[in-house]
mmCIF file of C-alpha atoms in Angstrom:
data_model
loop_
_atom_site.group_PDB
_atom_site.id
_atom_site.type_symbol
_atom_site.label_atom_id
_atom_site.label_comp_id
_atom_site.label_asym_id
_atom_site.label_seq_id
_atom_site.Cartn_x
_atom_site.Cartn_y
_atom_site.Cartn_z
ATOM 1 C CA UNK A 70 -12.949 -27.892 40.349
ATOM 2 C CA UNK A 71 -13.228 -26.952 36.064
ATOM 3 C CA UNK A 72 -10.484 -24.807 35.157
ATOM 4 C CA UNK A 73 -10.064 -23.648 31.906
ATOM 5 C CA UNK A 74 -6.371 -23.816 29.895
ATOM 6 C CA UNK A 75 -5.293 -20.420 28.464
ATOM 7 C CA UNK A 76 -3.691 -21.672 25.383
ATOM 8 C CA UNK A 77 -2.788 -18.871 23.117
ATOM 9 C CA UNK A 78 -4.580 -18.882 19.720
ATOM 10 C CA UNK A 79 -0.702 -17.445 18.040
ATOM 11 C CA UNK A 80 1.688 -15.879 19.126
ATOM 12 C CA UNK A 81 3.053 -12.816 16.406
ATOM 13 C CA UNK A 82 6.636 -13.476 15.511
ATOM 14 C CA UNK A 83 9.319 -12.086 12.470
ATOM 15 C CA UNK A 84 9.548 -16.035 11.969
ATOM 16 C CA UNK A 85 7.407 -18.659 13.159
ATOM 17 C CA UNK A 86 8.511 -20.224 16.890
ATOM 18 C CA UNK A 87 12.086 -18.293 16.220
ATOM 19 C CA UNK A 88 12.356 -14.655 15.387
ATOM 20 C CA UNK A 89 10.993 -11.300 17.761
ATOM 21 C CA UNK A 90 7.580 -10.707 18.563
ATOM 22 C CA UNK A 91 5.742 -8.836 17.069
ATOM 23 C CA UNK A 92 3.469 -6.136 19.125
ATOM 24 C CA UNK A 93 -0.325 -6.018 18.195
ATOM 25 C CA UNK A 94 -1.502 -2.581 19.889
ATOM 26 C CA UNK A 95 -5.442 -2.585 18.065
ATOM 27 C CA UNK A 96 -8.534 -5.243 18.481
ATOM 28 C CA UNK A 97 -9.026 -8.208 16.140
ATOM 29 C CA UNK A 98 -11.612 -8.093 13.856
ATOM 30 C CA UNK A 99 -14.017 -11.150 12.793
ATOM 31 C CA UNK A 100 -14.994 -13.054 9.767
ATOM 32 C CA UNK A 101 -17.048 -16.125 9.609
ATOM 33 C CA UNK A 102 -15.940 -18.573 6.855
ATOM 34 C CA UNK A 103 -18.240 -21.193 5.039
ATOM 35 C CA UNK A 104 -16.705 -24.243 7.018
ATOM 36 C CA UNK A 105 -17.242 -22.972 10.548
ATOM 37 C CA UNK A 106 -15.557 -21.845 13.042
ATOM 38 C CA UNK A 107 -14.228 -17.629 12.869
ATOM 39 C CA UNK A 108 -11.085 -15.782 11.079
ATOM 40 C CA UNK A 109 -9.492 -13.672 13.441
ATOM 41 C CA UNK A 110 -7.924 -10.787 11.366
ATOM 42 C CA UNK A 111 -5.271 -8.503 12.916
ATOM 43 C CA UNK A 112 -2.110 -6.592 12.145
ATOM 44 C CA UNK A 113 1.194 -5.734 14.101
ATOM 45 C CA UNK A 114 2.770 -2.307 14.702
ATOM 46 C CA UNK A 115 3.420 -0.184 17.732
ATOM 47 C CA UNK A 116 3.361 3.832 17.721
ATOM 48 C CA UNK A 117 2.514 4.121 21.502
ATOM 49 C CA UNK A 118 6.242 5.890 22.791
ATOM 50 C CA UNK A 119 8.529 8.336 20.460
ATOM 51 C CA UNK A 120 10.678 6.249 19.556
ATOM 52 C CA UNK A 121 8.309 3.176 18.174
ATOM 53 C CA UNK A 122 7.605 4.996 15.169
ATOM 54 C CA UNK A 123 9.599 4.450 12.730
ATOM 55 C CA UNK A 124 11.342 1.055 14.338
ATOM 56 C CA UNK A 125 14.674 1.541 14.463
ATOM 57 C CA UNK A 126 15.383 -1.837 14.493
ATOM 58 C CA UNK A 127 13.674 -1.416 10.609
ATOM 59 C CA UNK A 128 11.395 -4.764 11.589
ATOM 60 C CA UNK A 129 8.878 -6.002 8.847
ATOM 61 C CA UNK A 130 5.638 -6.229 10.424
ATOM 62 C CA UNK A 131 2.680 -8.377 9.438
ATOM 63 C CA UNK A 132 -0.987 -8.736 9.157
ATOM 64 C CA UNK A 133 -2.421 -12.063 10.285
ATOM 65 C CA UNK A 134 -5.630 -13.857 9.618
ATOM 66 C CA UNK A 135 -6.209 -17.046 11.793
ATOM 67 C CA UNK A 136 -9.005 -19.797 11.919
ATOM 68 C CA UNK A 137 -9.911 -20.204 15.228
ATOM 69 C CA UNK A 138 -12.271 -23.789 14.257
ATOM 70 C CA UNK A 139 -12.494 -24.462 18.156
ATOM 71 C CA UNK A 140 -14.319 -21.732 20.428
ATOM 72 C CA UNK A 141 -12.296 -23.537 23.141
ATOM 73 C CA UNK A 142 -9.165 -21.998 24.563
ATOM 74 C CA UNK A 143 -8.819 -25.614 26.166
ATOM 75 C CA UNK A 144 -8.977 -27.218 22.733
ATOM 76 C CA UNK A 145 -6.530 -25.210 21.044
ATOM 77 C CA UNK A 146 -3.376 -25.733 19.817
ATOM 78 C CA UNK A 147 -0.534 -22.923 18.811
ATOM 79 C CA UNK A 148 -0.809 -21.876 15.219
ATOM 80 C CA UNK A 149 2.779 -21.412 14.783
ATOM 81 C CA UNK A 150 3.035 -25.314 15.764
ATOM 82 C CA UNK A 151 1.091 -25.719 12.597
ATOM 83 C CA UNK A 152 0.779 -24.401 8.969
ATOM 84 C CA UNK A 153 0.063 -20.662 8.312
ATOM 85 C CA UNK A 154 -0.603 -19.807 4.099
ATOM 86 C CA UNK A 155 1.929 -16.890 3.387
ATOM 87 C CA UNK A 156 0.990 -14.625 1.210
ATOM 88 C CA UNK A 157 3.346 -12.304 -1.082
ATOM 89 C CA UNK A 158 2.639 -8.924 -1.667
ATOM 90 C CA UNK A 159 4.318 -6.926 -4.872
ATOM 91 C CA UNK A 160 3.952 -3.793 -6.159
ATOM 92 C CA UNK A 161 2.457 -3.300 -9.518
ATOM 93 C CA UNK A 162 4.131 -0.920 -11.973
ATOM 94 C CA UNK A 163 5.328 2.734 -10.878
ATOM 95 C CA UNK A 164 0.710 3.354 -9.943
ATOM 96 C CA UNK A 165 2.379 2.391 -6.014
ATOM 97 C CA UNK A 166 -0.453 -0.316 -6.222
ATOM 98 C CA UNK A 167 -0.066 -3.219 -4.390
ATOM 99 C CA UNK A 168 -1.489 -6.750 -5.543
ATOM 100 C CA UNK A 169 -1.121 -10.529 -4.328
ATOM 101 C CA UNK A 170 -0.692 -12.879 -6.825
ATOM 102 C CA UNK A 171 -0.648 -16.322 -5.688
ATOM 103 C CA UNK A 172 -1.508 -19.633 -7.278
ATOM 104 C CA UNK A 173 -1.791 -21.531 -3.602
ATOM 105 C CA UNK A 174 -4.843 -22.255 -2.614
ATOM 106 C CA UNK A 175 -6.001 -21.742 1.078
ATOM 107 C CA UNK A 176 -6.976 -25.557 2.314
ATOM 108 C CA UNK A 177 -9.198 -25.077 5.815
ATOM 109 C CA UNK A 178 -8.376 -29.008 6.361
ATOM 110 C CA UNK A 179 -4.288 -28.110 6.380
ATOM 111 C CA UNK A 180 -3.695 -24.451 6.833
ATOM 112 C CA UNK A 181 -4.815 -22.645 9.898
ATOM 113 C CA UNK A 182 -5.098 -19.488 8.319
ATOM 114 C CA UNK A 183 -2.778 -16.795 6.249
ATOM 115 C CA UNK A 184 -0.661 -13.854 6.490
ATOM 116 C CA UNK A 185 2.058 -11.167 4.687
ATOM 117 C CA UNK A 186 4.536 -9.247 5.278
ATOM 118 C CA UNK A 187 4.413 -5.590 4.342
ATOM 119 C CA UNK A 188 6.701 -4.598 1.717
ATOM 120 C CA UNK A 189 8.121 -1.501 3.550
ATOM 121 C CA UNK A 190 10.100 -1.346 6.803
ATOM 122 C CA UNK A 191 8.471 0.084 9.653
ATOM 123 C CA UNK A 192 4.949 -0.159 7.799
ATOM 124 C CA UNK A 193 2.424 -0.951 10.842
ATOM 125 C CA UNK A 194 -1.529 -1.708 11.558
ATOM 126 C CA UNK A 195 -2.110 1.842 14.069
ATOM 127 C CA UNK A 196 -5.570 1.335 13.607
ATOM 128 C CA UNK A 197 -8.236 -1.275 14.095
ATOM 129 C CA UNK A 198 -9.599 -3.152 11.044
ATOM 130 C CA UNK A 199 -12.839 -3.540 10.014
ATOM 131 C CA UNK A 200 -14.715 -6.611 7.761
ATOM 132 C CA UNK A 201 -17.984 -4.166 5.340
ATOM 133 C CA UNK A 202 -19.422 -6.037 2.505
ATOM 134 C CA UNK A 203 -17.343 -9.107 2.452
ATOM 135 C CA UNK A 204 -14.577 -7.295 2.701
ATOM 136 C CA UNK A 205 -11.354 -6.742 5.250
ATOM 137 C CA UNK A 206 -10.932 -3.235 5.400
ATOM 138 C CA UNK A 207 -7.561 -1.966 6.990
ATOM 139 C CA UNK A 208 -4.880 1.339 6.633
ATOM 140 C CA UNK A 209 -1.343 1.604 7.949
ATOM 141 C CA UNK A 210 0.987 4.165 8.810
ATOM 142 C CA UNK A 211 4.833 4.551 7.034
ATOM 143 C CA UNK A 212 7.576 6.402 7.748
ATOM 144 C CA UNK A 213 8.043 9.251 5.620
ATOM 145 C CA UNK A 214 9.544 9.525 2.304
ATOM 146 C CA UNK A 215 13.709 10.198 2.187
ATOM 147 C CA UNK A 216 14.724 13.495 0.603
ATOM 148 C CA UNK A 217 16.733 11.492 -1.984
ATOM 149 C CA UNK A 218 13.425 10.041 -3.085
ATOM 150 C CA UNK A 219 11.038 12.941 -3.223
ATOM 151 C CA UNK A 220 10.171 14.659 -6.268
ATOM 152 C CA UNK A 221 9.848 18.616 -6.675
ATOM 153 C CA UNK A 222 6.341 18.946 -5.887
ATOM 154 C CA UNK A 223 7.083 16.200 -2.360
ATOM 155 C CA UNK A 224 10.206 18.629 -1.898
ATOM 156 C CA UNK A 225 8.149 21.903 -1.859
ATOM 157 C CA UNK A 226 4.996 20.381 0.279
ATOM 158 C CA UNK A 227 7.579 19.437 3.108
ATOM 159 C CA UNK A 228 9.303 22.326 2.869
ATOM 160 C CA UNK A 229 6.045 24.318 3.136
ATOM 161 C CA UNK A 230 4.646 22.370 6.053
ATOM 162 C CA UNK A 231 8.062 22.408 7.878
ATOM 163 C CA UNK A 232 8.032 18.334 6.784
ATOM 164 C CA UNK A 233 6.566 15.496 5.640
ATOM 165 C CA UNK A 234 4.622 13.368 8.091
ATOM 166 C CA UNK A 235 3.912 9.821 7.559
ATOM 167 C CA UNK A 236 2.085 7.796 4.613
ATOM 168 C CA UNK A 237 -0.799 5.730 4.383
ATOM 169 C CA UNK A 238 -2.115 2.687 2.749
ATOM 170 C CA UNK A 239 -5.576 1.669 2.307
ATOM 171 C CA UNK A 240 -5.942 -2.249 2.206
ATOM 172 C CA UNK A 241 -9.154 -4.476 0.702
ATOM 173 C CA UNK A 242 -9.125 -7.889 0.866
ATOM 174 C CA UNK A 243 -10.408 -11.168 1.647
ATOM 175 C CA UNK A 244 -11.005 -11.910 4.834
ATOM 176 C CA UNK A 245 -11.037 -15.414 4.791
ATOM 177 C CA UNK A 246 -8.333 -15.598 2.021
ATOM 178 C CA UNK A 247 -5.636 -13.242 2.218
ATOM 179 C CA UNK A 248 -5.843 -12.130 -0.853
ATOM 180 C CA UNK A 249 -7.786 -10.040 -3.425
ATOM 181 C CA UNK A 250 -11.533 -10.154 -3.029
ATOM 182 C CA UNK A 251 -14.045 -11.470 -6.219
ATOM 183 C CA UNK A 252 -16.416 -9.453 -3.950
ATOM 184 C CA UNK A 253 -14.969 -6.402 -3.620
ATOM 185 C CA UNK A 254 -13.093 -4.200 -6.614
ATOM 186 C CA UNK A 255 -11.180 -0.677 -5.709
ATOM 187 C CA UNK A 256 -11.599 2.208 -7.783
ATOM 188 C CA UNK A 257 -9.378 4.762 -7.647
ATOM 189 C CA UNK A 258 -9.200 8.539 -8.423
ATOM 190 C CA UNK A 259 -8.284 7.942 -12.218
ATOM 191 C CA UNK A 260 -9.177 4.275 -12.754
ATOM 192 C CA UNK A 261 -10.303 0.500 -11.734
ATOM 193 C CA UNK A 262 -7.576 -0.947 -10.089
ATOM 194 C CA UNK A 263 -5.809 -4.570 -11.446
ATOM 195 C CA UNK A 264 -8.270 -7.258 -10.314
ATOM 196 C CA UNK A 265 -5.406 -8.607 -7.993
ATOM 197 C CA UNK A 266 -5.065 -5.452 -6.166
ATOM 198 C CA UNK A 267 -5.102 -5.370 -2.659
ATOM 199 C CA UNK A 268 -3.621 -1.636 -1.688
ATOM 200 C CA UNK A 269 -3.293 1.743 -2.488
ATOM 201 C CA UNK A 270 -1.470 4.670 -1.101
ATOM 202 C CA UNK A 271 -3.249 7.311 0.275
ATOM 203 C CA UNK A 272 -1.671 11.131 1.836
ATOM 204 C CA UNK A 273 -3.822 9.545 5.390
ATOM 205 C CA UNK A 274 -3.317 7.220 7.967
ATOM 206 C CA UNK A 275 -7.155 6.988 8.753
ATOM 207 C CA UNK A 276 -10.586 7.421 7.428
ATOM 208 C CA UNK A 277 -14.269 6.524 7.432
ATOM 209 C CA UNK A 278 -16.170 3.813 5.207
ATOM 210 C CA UNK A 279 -19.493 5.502 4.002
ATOM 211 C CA UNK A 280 -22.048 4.624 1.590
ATOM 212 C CA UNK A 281 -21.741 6.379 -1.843
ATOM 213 C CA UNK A 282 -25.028 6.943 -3.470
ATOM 214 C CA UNK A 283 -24.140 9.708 -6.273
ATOM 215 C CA UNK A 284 -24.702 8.855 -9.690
ATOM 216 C CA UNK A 285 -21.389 9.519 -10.759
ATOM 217 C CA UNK A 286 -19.986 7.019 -8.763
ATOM 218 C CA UNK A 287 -22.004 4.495 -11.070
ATOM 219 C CA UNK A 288 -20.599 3.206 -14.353
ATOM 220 C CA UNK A 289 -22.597 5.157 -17.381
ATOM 221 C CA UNK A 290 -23.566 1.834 -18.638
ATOM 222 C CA UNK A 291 -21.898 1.391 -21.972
ATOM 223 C CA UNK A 292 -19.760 -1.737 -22.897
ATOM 224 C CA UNK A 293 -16.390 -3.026 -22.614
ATOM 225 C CA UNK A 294 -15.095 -2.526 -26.310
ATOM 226 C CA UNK A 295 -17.681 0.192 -27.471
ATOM 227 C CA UNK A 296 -16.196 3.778 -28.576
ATOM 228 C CA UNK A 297 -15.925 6.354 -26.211
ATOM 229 C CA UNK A 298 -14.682 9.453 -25.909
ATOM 230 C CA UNK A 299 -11.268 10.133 -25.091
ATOM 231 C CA UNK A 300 -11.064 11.309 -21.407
ATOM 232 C CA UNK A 301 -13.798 9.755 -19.991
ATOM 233 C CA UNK A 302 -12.908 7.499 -16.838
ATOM 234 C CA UNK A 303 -12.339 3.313 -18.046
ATOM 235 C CA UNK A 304 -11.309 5.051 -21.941
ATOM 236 C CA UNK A 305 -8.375 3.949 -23.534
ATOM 237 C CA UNK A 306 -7.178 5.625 -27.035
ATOM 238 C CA UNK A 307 -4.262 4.748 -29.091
ATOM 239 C CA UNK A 308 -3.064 6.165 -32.432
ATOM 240 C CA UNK A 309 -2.730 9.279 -33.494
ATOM 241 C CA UNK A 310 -4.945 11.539 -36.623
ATOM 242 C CA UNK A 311 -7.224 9.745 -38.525
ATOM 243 C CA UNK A 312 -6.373 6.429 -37.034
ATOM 244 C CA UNK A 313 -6.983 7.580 -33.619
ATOM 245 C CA UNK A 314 -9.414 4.799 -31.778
ATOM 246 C CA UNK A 315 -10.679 5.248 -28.485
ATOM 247 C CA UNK A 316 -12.321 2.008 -26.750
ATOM 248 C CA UNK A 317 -13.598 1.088 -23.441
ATOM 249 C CA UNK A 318 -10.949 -0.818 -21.149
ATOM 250 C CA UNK A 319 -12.742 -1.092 -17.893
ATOM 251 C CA UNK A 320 -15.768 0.330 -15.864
ATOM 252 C CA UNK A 321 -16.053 4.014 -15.270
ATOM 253 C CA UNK A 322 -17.207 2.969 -11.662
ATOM 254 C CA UNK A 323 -19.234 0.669 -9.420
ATOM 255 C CA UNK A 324 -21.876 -1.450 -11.421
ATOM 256 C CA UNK A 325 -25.418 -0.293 -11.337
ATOM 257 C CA UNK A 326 -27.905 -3.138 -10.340
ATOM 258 C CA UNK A 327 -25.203 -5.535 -9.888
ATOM 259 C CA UNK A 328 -22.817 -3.464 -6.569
ATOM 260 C CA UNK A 329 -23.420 -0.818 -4.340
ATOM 261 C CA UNK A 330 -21.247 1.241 -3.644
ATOM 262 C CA UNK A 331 -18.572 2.715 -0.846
ATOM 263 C CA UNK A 332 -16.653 5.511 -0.411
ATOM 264 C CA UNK A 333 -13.783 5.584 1.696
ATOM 265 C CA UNK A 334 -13.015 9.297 3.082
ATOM 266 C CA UNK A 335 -9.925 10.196 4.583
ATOM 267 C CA UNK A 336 -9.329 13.424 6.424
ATOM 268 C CA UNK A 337 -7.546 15.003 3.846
ATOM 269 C CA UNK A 338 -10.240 14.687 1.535
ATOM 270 C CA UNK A 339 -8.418 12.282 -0.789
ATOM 271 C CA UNK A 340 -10.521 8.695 -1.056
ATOM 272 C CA UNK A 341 -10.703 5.541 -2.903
ATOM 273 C CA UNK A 342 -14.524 4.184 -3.571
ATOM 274 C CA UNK A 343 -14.961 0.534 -3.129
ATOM 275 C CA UNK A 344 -17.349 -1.667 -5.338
ATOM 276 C CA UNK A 345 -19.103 -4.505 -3.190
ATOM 277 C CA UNK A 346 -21.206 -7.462 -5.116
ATOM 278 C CA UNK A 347 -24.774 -7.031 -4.531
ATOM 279 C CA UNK A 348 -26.685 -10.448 -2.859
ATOM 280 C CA UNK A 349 -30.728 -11.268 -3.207
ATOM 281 C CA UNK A 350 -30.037 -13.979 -0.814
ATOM 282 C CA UNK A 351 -32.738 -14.708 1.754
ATOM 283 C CA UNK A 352 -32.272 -13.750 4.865
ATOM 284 C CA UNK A 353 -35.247 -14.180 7.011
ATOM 285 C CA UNK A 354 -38.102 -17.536 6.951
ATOM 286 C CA UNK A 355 -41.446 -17.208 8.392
ATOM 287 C CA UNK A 356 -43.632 -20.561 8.799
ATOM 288 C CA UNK A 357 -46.345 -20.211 6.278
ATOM 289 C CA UNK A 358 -49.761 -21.794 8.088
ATOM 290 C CA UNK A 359 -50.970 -24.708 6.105
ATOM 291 C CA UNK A 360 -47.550 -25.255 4.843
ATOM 292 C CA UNK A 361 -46.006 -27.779 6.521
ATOM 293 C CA UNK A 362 -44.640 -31.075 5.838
ATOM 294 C CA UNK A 363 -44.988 -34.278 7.558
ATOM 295 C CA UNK A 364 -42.433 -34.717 10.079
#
């Protein structure tokens, strides 16, 4: 009689074939790479009793993004038995952006995918991740802020609302890679984010992608370097009186001709919009009659 061998594709862990496992409570996403086979993108985190959320073992969980390069359970082998591409997260400046910055390169013929560690205890994946425009799209939930570390204005809000519940983060980034996307840029609320960031804090734990087409969410067109005027998003003065400049740093928003654009909507009404590279790749054939070539 066939049988088929269940051989698990990983198996989560704080440290690879040693430390605790690590609970995955959403579905796996999918992303299909250049050289075959599918990435199999999830993160770890469990808020399903009282207690799981925040740990109170203070665990660092993880998000995960595997090559499965078989289809066949019977064919695999475990991942942590072979070499996984970690990936370093850091936090850039006091903006609470978070960027990778790695000079590795991910290697399909010796890695078997990639993964990171979040940077804060107890930060977990409560909701299922999705790959739009090239891009993995993800949030997760954190424990709230300490008193010791609010400021007024966090003081008076949980005060007001009889405390603060927890924080969310709004990931973008390469599927395939683990890291940030050349696809796919962030803009935030005041500015482009760093081309390396991957993160952003937002007051949610959960939102909608949607497609933005307002104007305003387009760049106005003028150059990097030209004068603009001060207060206008991507416009950067310095100096003061008569030798006052004001230039153009960075785009004012998503491309026109070149991206489309995204917006992603939380349920507090505070979003990031998302830039995605536009492609005039071909996508459908049809057998022209009188066409053909010798076979």
């Amino acid at each position: 009689a066939w049988s088929v061998v269940r051989q698990p594709l990983v198996t989560a862990q704080e440290s690879a074939g040693t430390g605790a496992r690590l609970p995955i409570t959403t579905m796996p996403e999918f992303a299909a790479p250049n050289f075959g086979g599918l990435m199999v993108l999830f993160g770890t985190g469990k808020a399903v009793e009282g207690s799981d959320f925040p740990d109170p073992r203070k665990k660092k969980q993880r998000f995960y993004g595997i090559w499965d390069g078989s289809y066949l359970p019977s064919m695999r082998t475990d991942t942590n038995s072979r070499t996984l591409l970690e990936r370093k997260l850091t936090r850039t400046g006091s903006s609470g952006n978070i960027s990778i910055i790695d000079t590795e390169t991910y290697d399909w013929t010796k890695h078997s995918g990639w993964y990171f560690d979040f940077l804060d205890e107890s930060e977990m994946v409560l909701f299922n991740p999705v790959v739009a425009s090239g891009a993995l799209v993800f949030t997760t939930a954190r424990p709230p802020k300490a008193e010791s570390d609010m400021n007024a204005a966090e003081k008076n809000e949980a005060a007001e609302s009889c405390g603060q519940g927890p924080r969310g983060r709004l990931y973008v980034v390469d599927p395939v890679y683990g890291k940030a996307s050349t696809r796919v840029r962030i803009i935030l609320a005041d500015s482009a984010a760093d081309a390396n960031t991957v993160a952003t804090d937002i007051s949610s734990l959960q939102g909608s992608l949607v497609f933005d087409r307002l104007k305003s969410s387009y760049d106005d067109g003028s150059r990097i370097g030209e004068e603009c005027k001060e207060g206008t998003a991507g416009c950067v003065c310095t100096g003061s009186g008569n030798e006052r400049k004001c230039t153009k740093e960075q785009a004012s928003g998503c491309l026109p001709g070149t991206e489309g654009a995204k917006r992603f909507v939380s349920s507090s009404g505070e979003d990031a919009k998302i830039c995605f590279s536009i492609y005039n790749a071909r996508i459908h054939w049809r057998e022209v009659p009188g066409m053909r070539t010798k076979q």
